Short mmCIF file of C-alpha atoms in Angstrom, two decimals:
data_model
loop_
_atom_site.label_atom_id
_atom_site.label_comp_id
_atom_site.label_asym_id
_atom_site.label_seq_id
_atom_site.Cartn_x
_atom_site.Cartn_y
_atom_site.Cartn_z
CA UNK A 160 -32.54 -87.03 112.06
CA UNK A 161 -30.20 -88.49 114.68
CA UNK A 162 -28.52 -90.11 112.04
CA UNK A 163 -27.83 -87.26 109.50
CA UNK A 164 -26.64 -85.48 112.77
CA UNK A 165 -23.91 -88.02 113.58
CA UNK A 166 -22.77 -87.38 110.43
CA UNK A 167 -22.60 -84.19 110.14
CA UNK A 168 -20.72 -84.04 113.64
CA UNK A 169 -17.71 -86.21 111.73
CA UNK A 170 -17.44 -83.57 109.33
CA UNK A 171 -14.53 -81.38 110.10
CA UNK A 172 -15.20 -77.37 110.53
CA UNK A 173 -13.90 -74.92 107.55
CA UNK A 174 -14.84 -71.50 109.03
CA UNK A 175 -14.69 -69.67 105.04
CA UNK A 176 -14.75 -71.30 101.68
CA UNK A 177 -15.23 -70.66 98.35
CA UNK A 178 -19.00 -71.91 97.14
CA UNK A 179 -17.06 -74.43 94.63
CA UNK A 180 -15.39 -75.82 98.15
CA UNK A 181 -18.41 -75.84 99.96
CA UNK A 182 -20.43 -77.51 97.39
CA UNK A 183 -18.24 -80.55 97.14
CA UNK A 184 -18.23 -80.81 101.09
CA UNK A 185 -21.73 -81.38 101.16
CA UNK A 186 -21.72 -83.87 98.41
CA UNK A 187 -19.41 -85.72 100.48
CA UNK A 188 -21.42 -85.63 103.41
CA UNK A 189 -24.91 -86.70 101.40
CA UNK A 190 -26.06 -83.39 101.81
CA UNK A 191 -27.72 -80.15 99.58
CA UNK A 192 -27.75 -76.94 100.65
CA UNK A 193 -31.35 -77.07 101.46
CA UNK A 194 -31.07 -79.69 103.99
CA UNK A 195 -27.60 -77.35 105.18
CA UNK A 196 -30.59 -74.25 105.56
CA UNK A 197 -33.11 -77.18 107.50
CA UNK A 198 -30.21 -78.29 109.76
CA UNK A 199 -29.18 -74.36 110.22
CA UNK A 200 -32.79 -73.60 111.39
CA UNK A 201 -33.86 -76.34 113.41
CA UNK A 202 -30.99 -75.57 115.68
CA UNK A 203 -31.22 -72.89 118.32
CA UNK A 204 -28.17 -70.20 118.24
CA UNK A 205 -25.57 -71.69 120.99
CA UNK A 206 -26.61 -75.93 120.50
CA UNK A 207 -23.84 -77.88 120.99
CA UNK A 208 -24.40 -78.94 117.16
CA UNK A 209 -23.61 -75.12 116.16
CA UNK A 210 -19.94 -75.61 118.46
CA UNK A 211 -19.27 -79.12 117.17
CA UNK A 212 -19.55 -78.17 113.69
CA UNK A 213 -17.20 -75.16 113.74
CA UNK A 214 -19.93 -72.40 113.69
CA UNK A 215 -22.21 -71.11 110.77
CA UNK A 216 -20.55 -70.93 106.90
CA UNK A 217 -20.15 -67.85 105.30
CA UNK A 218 -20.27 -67.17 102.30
CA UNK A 219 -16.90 -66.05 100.69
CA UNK A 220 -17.46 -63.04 98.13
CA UNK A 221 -16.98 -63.98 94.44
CA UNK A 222 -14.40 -61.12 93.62
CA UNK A 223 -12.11 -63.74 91.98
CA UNK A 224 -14.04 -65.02 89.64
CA UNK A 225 -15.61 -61.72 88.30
CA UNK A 226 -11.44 -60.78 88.32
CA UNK A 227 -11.38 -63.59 85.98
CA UNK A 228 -14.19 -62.53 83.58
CA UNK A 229 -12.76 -58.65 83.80
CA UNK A 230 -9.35 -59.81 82.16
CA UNK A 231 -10.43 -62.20 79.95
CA UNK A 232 -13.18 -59.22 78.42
CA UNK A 233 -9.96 -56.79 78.41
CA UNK A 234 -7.57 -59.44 76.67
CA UNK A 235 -10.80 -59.65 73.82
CA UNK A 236 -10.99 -56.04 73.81
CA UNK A 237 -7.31 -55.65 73.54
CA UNK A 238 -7.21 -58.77 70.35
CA UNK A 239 -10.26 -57.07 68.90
CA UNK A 240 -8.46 -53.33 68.76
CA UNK A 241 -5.20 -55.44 67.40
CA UNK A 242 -7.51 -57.15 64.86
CA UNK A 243 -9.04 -54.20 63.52
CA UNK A 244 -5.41 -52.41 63.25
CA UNK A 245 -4.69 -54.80 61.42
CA UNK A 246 -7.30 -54.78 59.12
CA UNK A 247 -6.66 -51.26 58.79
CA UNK A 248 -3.19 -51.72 57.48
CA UNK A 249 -3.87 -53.68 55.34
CA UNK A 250 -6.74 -51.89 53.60
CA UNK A 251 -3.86 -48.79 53.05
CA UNK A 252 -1.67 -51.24 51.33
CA UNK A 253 -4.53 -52.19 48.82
CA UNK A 254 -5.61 -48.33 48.67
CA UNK A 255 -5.80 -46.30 45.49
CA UNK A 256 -2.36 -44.70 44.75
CA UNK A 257 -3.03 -40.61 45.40
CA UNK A 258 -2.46 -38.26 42.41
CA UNK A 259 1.18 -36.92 44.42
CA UNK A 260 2.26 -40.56 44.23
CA UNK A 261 1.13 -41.45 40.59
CA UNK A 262 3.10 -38.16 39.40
CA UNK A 263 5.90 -39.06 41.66
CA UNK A 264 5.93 -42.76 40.24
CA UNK A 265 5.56 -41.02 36.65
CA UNK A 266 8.45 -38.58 37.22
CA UNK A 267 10.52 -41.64 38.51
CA UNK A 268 10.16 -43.64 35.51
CA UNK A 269 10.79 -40.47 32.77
CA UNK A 270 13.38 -38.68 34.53
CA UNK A 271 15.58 -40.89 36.46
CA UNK A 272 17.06 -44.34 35.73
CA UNK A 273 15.07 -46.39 38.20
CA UNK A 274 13.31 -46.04 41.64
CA UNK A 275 16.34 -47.39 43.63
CA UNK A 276 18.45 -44.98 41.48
CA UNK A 277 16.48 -41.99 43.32
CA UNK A 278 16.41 -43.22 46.78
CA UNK A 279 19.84 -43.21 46.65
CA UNK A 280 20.64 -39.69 44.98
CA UNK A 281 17.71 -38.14 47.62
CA UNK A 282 19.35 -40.17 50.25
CA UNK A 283 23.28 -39.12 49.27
CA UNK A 284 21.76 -34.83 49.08
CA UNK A 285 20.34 -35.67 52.60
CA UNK A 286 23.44 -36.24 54.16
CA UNK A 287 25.55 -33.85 52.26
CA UNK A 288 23.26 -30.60 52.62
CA UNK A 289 24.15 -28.19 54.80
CA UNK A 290 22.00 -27.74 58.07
CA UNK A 291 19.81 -25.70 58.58
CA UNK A 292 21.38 -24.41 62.51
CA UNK A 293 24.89 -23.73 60.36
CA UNK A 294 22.94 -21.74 57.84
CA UNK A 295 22.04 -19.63 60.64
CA UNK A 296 24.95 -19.19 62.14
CA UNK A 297 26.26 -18.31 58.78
CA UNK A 298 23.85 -15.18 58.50
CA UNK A 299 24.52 -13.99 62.27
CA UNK A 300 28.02 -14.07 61.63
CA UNK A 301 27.50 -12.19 58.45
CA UNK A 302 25.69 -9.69 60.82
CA UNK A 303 28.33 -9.13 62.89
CA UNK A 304 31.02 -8.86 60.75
CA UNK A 305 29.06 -5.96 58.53
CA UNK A 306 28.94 -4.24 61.97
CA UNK A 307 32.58 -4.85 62.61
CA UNK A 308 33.32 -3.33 58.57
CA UNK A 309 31.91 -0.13 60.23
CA UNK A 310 34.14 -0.27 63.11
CA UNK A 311 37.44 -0.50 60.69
CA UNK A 312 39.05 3.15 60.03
CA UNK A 313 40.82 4.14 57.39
CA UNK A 314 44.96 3.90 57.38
CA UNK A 315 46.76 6.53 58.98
CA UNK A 316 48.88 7.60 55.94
CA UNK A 317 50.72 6.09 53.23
CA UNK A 318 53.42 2.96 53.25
CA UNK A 319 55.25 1.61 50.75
CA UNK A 320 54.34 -1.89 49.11
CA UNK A 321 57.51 -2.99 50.66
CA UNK A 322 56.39 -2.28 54.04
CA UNK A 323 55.11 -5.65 55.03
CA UNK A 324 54.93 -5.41 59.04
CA UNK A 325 52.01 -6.07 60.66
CA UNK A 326 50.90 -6.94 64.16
CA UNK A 327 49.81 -10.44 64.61
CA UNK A 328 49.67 -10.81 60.37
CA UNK A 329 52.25 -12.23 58.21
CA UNK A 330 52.77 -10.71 55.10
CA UNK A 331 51.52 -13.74 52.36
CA UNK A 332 53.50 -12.24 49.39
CA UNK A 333 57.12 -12.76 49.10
CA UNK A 334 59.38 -9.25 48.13
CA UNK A 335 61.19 -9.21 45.18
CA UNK A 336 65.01 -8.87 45.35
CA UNK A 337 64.63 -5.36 42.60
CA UNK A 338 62.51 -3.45 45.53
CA UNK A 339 62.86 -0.38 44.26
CA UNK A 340 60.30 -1.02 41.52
CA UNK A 341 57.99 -1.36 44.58
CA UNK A 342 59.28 1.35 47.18
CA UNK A 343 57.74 3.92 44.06
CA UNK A 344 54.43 2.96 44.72
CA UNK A 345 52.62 3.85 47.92
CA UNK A 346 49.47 2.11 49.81
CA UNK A 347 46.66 4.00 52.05
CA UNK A 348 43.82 1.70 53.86
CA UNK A 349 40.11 3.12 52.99
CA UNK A 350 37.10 1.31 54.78
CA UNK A 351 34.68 0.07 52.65
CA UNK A 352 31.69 -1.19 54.46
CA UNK A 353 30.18 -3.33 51.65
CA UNK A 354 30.68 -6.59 51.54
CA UNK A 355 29.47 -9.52 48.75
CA UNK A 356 28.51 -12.99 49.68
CA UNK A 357 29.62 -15.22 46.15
CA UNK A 358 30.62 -18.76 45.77
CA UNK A 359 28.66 -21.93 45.96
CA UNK A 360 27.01 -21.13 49.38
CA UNK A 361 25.47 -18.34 47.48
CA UNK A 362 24.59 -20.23 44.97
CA UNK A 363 22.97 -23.09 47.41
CA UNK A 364 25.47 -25.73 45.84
CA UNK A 365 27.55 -25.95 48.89
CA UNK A 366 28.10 -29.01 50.54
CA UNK A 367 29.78 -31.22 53.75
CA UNK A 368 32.07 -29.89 56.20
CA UNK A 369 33.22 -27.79 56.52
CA UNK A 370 31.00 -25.62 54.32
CA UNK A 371 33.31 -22.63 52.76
CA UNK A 372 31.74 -18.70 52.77
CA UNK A 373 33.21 -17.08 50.34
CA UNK A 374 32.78 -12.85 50.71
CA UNK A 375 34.06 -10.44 48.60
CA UNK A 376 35.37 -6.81 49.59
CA UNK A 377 36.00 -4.33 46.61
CA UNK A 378 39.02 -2.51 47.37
CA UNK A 379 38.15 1.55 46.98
CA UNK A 380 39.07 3.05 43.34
CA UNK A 381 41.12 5.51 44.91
CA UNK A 382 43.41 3.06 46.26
CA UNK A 383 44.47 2.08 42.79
CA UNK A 384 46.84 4.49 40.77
CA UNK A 385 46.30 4.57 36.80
CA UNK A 386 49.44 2.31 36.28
CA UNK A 387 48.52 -0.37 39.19
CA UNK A 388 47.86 -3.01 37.02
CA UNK A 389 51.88 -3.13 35.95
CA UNK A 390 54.66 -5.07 37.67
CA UNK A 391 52.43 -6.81 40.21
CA UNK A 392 51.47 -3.68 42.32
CA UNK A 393 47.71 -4.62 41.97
CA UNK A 394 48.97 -7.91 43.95
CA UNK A 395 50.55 -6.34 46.61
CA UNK A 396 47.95 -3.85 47.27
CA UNK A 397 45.37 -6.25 47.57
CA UNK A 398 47.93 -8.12 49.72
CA UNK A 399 47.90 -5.04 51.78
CA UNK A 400 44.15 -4.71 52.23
CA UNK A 401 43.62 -8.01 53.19
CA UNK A 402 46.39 -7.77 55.84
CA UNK A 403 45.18 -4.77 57.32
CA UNK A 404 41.60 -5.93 57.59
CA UNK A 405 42.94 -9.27 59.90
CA UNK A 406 44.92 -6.90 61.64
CA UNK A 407 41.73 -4.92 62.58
CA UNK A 408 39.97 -8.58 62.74
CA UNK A 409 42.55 -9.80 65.25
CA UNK A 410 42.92 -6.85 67.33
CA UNK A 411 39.04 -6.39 68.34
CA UNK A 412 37.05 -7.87 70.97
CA UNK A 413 34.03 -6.34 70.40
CA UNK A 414 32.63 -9.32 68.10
CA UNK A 415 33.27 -12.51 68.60
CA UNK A 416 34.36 -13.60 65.27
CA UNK A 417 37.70 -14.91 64.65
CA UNK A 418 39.25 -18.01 66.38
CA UNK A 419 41.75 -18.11 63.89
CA UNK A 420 42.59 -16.19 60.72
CA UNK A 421 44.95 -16.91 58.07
CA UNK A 422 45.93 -16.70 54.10
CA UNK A 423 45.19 -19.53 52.22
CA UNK A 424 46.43 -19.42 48.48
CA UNK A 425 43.74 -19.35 46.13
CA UNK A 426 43.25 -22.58 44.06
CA UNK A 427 46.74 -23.16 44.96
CA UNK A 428 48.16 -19.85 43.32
CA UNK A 429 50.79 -18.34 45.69
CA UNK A 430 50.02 -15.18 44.10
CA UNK A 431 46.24 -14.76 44.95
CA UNK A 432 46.21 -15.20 48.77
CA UNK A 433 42.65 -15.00 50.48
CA UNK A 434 42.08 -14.91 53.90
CA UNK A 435 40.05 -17.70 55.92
CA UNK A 436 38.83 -17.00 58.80
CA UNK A 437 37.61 -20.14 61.14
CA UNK A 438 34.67 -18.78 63.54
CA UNK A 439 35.31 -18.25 67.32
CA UNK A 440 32.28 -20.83 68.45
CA UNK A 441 33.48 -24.09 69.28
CA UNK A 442 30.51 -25.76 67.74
CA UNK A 443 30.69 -24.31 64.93
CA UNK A 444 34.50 -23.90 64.10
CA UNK A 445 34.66 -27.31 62.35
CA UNK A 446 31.53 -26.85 59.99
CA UNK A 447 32.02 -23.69 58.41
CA UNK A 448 35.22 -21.47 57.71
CA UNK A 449 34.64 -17.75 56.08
CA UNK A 450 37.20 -16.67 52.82
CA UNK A 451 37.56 -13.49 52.55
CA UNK A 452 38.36 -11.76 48.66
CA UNK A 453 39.56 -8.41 47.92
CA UNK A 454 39.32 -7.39 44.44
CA UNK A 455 39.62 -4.01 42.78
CA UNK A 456 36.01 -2.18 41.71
CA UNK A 457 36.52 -1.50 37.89
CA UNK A 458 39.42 0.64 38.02
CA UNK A 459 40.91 -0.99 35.24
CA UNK A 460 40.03 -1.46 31.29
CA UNK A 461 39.36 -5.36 30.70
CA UNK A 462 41.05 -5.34 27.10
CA UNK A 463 44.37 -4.53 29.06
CA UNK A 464 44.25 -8.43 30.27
CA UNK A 465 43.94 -10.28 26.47
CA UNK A 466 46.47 -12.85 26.48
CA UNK A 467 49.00 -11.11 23.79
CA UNK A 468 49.68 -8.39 26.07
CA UNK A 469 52.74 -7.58 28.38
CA UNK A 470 51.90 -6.23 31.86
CA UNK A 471 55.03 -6.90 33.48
CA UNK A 472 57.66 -5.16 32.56
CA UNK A 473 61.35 -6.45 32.16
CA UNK A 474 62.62 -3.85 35.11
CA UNK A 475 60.61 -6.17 37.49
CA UNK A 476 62.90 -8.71 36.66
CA UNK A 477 66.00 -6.52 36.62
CA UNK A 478 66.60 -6.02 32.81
CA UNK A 479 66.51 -3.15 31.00
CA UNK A 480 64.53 -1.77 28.13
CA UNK A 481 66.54 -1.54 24.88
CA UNK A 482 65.17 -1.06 21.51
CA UNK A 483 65.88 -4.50 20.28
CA UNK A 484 64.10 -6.27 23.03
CA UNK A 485 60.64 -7.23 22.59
CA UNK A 486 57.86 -7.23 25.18
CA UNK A 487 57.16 -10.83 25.76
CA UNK A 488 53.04 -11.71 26.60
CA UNK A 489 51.74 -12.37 29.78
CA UNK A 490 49.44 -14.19 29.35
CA UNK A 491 48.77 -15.71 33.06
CA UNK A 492 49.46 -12.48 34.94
CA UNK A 493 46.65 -11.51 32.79
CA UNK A 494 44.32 -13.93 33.46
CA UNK A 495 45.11 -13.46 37.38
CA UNK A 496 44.23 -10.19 37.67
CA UNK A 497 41.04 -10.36 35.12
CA UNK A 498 39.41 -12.98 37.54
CA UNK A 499 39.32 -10.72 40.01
CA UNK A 500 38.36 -8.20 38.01
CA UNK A 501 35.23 -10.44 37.06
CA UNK A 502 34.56 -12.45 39.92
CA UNK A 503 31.80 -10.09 40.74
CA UNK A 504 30.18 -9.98 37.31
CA UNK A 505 30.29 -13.69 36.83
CA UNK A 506 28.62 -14.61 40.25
CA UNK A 507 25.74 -12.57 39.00
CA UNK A 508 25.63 -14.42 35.83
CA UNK A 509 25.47 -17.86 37.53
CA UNK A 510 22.49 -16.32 39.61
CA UNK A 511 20.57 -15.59 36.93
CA UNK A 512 20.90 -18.44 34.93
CA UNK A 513 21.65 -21.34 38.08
CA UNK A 514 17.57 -21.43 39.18
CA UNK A 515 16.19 -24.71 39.74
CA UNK A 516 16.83 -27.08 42.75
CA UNK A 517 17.39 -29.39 40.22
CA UNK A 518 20.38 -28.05 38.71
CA UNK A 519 21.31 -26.87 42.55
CA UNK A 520 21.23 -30.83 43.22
CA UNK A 521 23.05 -31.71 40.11
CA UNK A 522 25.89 -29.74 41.04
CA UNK A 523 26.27 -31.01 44.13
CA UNK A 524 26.41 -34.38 43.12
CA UNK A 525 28.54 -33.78 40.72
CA UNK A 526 31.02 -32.01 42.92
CA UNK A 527 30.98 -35.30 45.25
CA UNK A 528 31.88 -36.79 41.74
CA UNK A 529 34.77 -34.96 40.94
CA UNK A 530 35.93 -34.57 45.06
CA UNK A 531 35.82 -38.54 44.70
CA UNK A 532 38.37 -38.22 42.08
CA UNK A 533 40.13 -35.96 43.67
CA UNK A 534 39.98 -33.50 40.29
CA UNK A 535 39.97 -30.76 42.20
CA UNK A 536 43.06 -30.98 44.07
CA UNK A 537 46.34 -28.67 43.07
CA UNK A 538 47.26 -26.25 41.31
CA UNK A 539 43.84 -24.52 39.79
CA UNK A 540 42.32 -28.12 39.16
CA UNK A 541 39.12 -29.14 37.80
CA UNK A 542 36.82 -27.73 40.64
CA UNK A 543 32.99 -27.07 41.52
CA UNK A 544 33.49 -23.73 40.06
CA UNK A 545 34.08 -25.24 36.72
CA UNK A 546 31.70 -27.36 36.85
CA UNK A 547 28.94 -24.22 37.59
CA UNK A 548 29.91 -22.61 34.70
CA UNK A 549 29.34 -25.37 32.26
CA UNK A 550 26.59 -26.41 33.47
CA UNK A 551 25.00 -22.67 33.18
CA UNK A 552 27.20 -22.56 29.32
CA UNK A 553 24.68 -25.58 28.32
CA UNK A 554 21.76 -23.94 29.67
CA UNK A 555 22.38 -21.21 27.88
CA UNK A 556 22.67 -23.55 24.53
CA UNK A 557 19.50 -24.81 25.52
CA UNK A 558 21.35 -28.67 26.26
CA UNK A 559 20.22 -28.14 29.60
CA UNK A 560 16.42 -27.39 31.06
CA UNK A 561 15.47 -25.99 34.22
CA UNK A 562 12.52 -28.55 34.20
CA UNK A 563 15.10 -31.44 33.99
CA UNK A 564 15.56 -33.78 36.92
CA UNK A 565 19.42 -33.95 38.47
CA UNK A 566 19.52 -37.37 37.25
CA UNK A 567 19.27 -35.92 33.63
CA UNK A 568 21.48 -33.17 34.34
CA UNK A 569 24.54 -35.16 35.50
CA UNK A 570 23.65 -37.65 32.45
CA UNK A 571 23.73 -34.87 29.87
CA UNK A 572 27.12 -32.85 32.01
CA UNK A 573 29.00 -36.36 31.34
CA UNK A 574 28.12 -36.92 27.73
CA UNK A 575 28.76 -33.38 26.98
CA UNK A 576 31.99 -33.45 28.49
CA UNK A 577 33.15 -36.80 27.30
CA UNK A 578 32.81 -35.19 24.17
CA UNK A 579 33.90 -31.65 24.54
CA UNK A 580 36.81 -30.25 22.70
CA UNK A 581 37.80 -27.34 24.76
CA UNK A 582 41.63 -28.19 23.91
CA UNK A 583 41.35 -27.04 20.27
CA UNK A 584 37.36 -25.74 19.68
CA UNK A 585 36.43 -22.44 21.34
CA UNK A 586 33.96 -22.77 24.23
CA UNK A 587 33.05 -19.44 25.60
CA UNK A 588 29.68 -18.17 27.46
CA UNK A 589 29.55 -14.62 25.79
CA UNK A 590 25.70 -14.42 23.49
CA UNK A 591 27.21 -13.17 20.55
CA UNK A 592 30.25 -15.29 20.22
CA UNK A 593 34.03 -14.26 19.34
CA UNK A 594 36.31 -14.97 16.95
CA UNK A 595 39.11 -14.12 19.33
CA UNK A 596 39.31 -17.21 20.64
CA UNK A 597 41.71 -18.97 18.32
CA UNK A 598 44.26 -16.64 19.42
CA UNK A 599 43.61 -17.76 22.77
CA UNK A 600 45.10 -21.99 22.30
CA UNK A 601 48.48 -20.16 21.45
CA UNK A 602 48.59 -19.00 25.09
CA UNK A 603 46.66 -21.31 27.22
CA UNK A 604 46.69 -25.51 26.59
CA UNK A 605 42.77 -24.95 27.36
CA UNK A 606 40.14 -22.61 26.57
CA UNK A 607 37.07 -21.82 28.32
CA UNK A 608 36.07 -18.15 27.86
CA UNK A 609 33.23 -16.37 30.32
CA UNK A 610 30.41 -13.99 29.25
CA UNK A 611 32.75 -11.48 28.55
CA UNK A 612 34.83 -12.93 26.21
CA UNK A 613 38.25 -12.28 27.65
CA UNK A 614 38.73 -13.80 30.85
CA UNK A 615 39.72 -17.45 30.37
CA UNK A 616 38.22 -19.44 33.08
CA UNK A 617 40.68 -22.56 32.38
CA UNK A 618 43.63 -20.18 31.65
CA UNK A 619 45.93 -22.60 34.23
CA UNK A 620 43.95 -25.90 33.97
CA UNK A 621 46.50 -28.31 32.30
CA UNK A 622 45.20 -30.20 29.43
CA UNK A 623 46.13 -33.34 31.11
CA UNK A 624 43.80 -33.19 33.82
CA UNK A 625 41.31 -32.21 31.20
CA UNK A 626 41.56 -34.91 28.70
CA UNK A 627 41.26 -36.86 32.68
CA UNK A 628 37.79 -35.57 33.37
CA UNK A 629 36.69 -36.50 29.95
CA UNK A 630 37.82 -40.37 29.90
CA UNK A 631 35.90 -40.39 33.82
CA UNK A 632 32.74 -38.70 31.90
CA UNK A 633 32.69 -41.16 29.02
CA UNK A 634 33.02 -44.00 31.64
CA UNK A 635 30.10 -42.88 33.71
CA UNK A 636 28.11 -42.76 30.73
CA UNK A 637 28.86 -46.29 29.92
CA UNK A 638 27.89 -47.59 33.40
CA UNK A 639 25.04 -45.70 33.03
CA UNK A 640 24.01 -47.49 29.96
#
């Protein structure tokens, strides 16, 4: 007993350890923990052997260790989740196909040319479409300027056509030198509080920015005379409307509409000036611009506007009228004034026939076509209005099928048009056909004819640019192939 003592004294005095710790100690010292507990009782509380040897061990709590053994359960816990995620995944990848994706993979392989040919179409209509925040700020704006139609009074009296002063407005017509042909004729203002939303955004064919709003005003009847349609007067007094509506739009403050208004010539023809107006909003004035028509309600009898006739008179030009001299056509003047005259009608046909989101996203693509070409740009080029009305002209032939997918569409638009023949055939969209349309190729180098069979909707499209569009159509078909 002495001995083990005298040992134990040597032993130098660690007041806390770990149990691993104070294991090994007593190894050291040829000790076990039961001869530690015989030691601890056989000597009284105070003994010098109690002082020499540091005091009693404690115990140290075994908080690290069950540490340890939390975080290595939560690290399995955590692998195990991760595991079965995993397994998860992987039993959607081998899942059955649904019924939405085996018709989707069905449609893909009948109606377009391959799966990577979709994504990208899908992903190109993405980025052109037009948002759905400017689509509402298109119909408040339209809102507010119906209230501000209601606000607009009619002219105070009468001016002549060759009265072109306006506050804040420039005239956009330029005054003939013979003015007296003019000064006969006299102009009053009515309101007219109806207003027609036409065009592509009508349509839902618009796309990228900025998005263009066309509206249409029809100019009272009793602001035409009988004879209006003669000598340009039905130009300068729907110059005149137009110019003292953005007067009106200019000079109020009541609706904040109009950041900027202007005339814009119309497909490029000085003679047809519209006016755009860019909205007030900063956010907006970028992304959408409003064009404003005026066009005369049926005043007029359509067969005044076939090609053969004369509707401007020699004493516009200064000559006079002799027995001997022969009224020359006018073909174009004809042609401007029946557009307008059937803008109205025609954007109703379009409606009815222009249906599917198909054909909407067919058009659209093919107006990034021809924009990529840049067939739309001049004088009354090859533009997205042309291409709406073939497009509707084969689904009325029955070429084209509501039930069609774009990619079909576009394919069918391009072979149809690389071999189209509207240069010496007669192309026109009226049901029961018309044999007047021969007559038409001595006046115009192309010949397109709407439902009505008069108007000429290629009356100043230049053959060149035609025979153009058809070489780029028989070339898209071949890459196609």
């Amino acid at each position: 007993m002495k001995r083990f003592q005298q040992k134990k004294q040597k032993a130098k005095p660690k007041p806390i350890q770990v149990e691993e710790d104070l294991n090994d100690s007593m190894i050291e010292n040829g000790t076990d923990e039961d001869s530690n507990d015989e030691d601890t009782d056989a000597s009284p509380v105070g003994s010098d052997s109690g002082h020499e040897s540091g005091g009693r061990f404690v115990r140290a709590p075994a908080s690290s260790k069950e540490s340890a053994q939390a975080t290595k359960r939560k690290a399995l816990d955590r692998d195990q989740a991760e595991h079965q995620q995993k397994i998860k995944a992987m039993k959607q990848l081998y899942k059955p196909p649904t019924v939405e994706e085996i018709n989707r993979l069905k449609e893909t392989e009948n109606f377009y040319h391959s799966n990577l040919f979709r994504l990208q179409v899908e992903q190109m209509l993405v980025e052109v479409r037009v948002k759905a925040k400017v689509a509402s700020f298109v119909e408040r704006w339209l809102g507010d300027f119906r209230k501000f139609l209601r606000t607009v009074k009619d002219g105070e009296g009468e001016r002549g056509l060759d009265d072109v002063g306006y506050e804040g407005v420039r005239f956009p017509l330029e005054v003939p030198e013979n003015v007296e042909v003019l000064q006969k004729v006299k102009f009053q203002f009515l309101q007219q509080r109806i207003v027609h939303q036409i065009g592509a955004n009508k349509l839902g064919t618009d796309y990228g920015k900025p998005i263009v709003v066309d509206l249409l005003l029809e100019i009272p009847e009793r602001c035409f005379h009988k004879e209006d349609y003669l000598n340009m007067r039905y130009h300068f007094k729907r110059a005149h409307f137009l110019c003292h509506l953005a007067e009106r739009l200019v000079g109020q403050t009541k609706y904040e509409l109009a950041g900027q208004v202007g005339f814009v010539a119309l497909k490029g023809d000085s003679l047809k000036p519209v006016l755009e107006v860019t909205p007030s909003e900063e956010k907006f004035a970028g992304k959408v611009k409003f064009v404003i028509h005026a066009v005369a309600a049926e005043k007029f009898l359509l067969k005044r506007f076939v090609p053969e006739k004369n509707n401007v008179r020699p004493a516009m030009i200064g000559k006079e009228v002799t027995e001997d001299y022969k009224l020359c056509p006018t073909p174009h003047y004809n042609a401007s004034v029946l557009y307008d005259l059937r803008l109205l009608k025609n954007q109703e046909v379009l409606e009815s026939v222009v249906q599917s989101d198909h054909v909407r996203q067919a058009i659209i693509l093919l107006k990034v076509w021809i924009r990529q070409r840049q067939f739309n740009e001049g004088f009354y080029g090859f533009d997205g209005a042309l291409v709406t009305f073939f497009i509707a002209y084969l689904i009325q032939n029955r070429k084209i099928y509501n039930t069609m997918s774009s990619y079909q569409i576009i394919r069918l638009f391009w072979n149809q048009m690389a071999n189209s023949q509207w240069d010496t055939e007669e192309v026109t969209m009226e049901p029961t056909g018309t044999e007047s349309t021969k007559s038409y190729h001595q006046f115009y180098e192309v010949v397109f004819l709407d439902s009505s069979g008069l108007l000429n909707i290629c009356a100043n499209l230049s053959g060149e640019l035609y025979r153009r569009v058809k070489r780029e159509s028989a070339i898209a078909i071949q890459l196609l192939d």
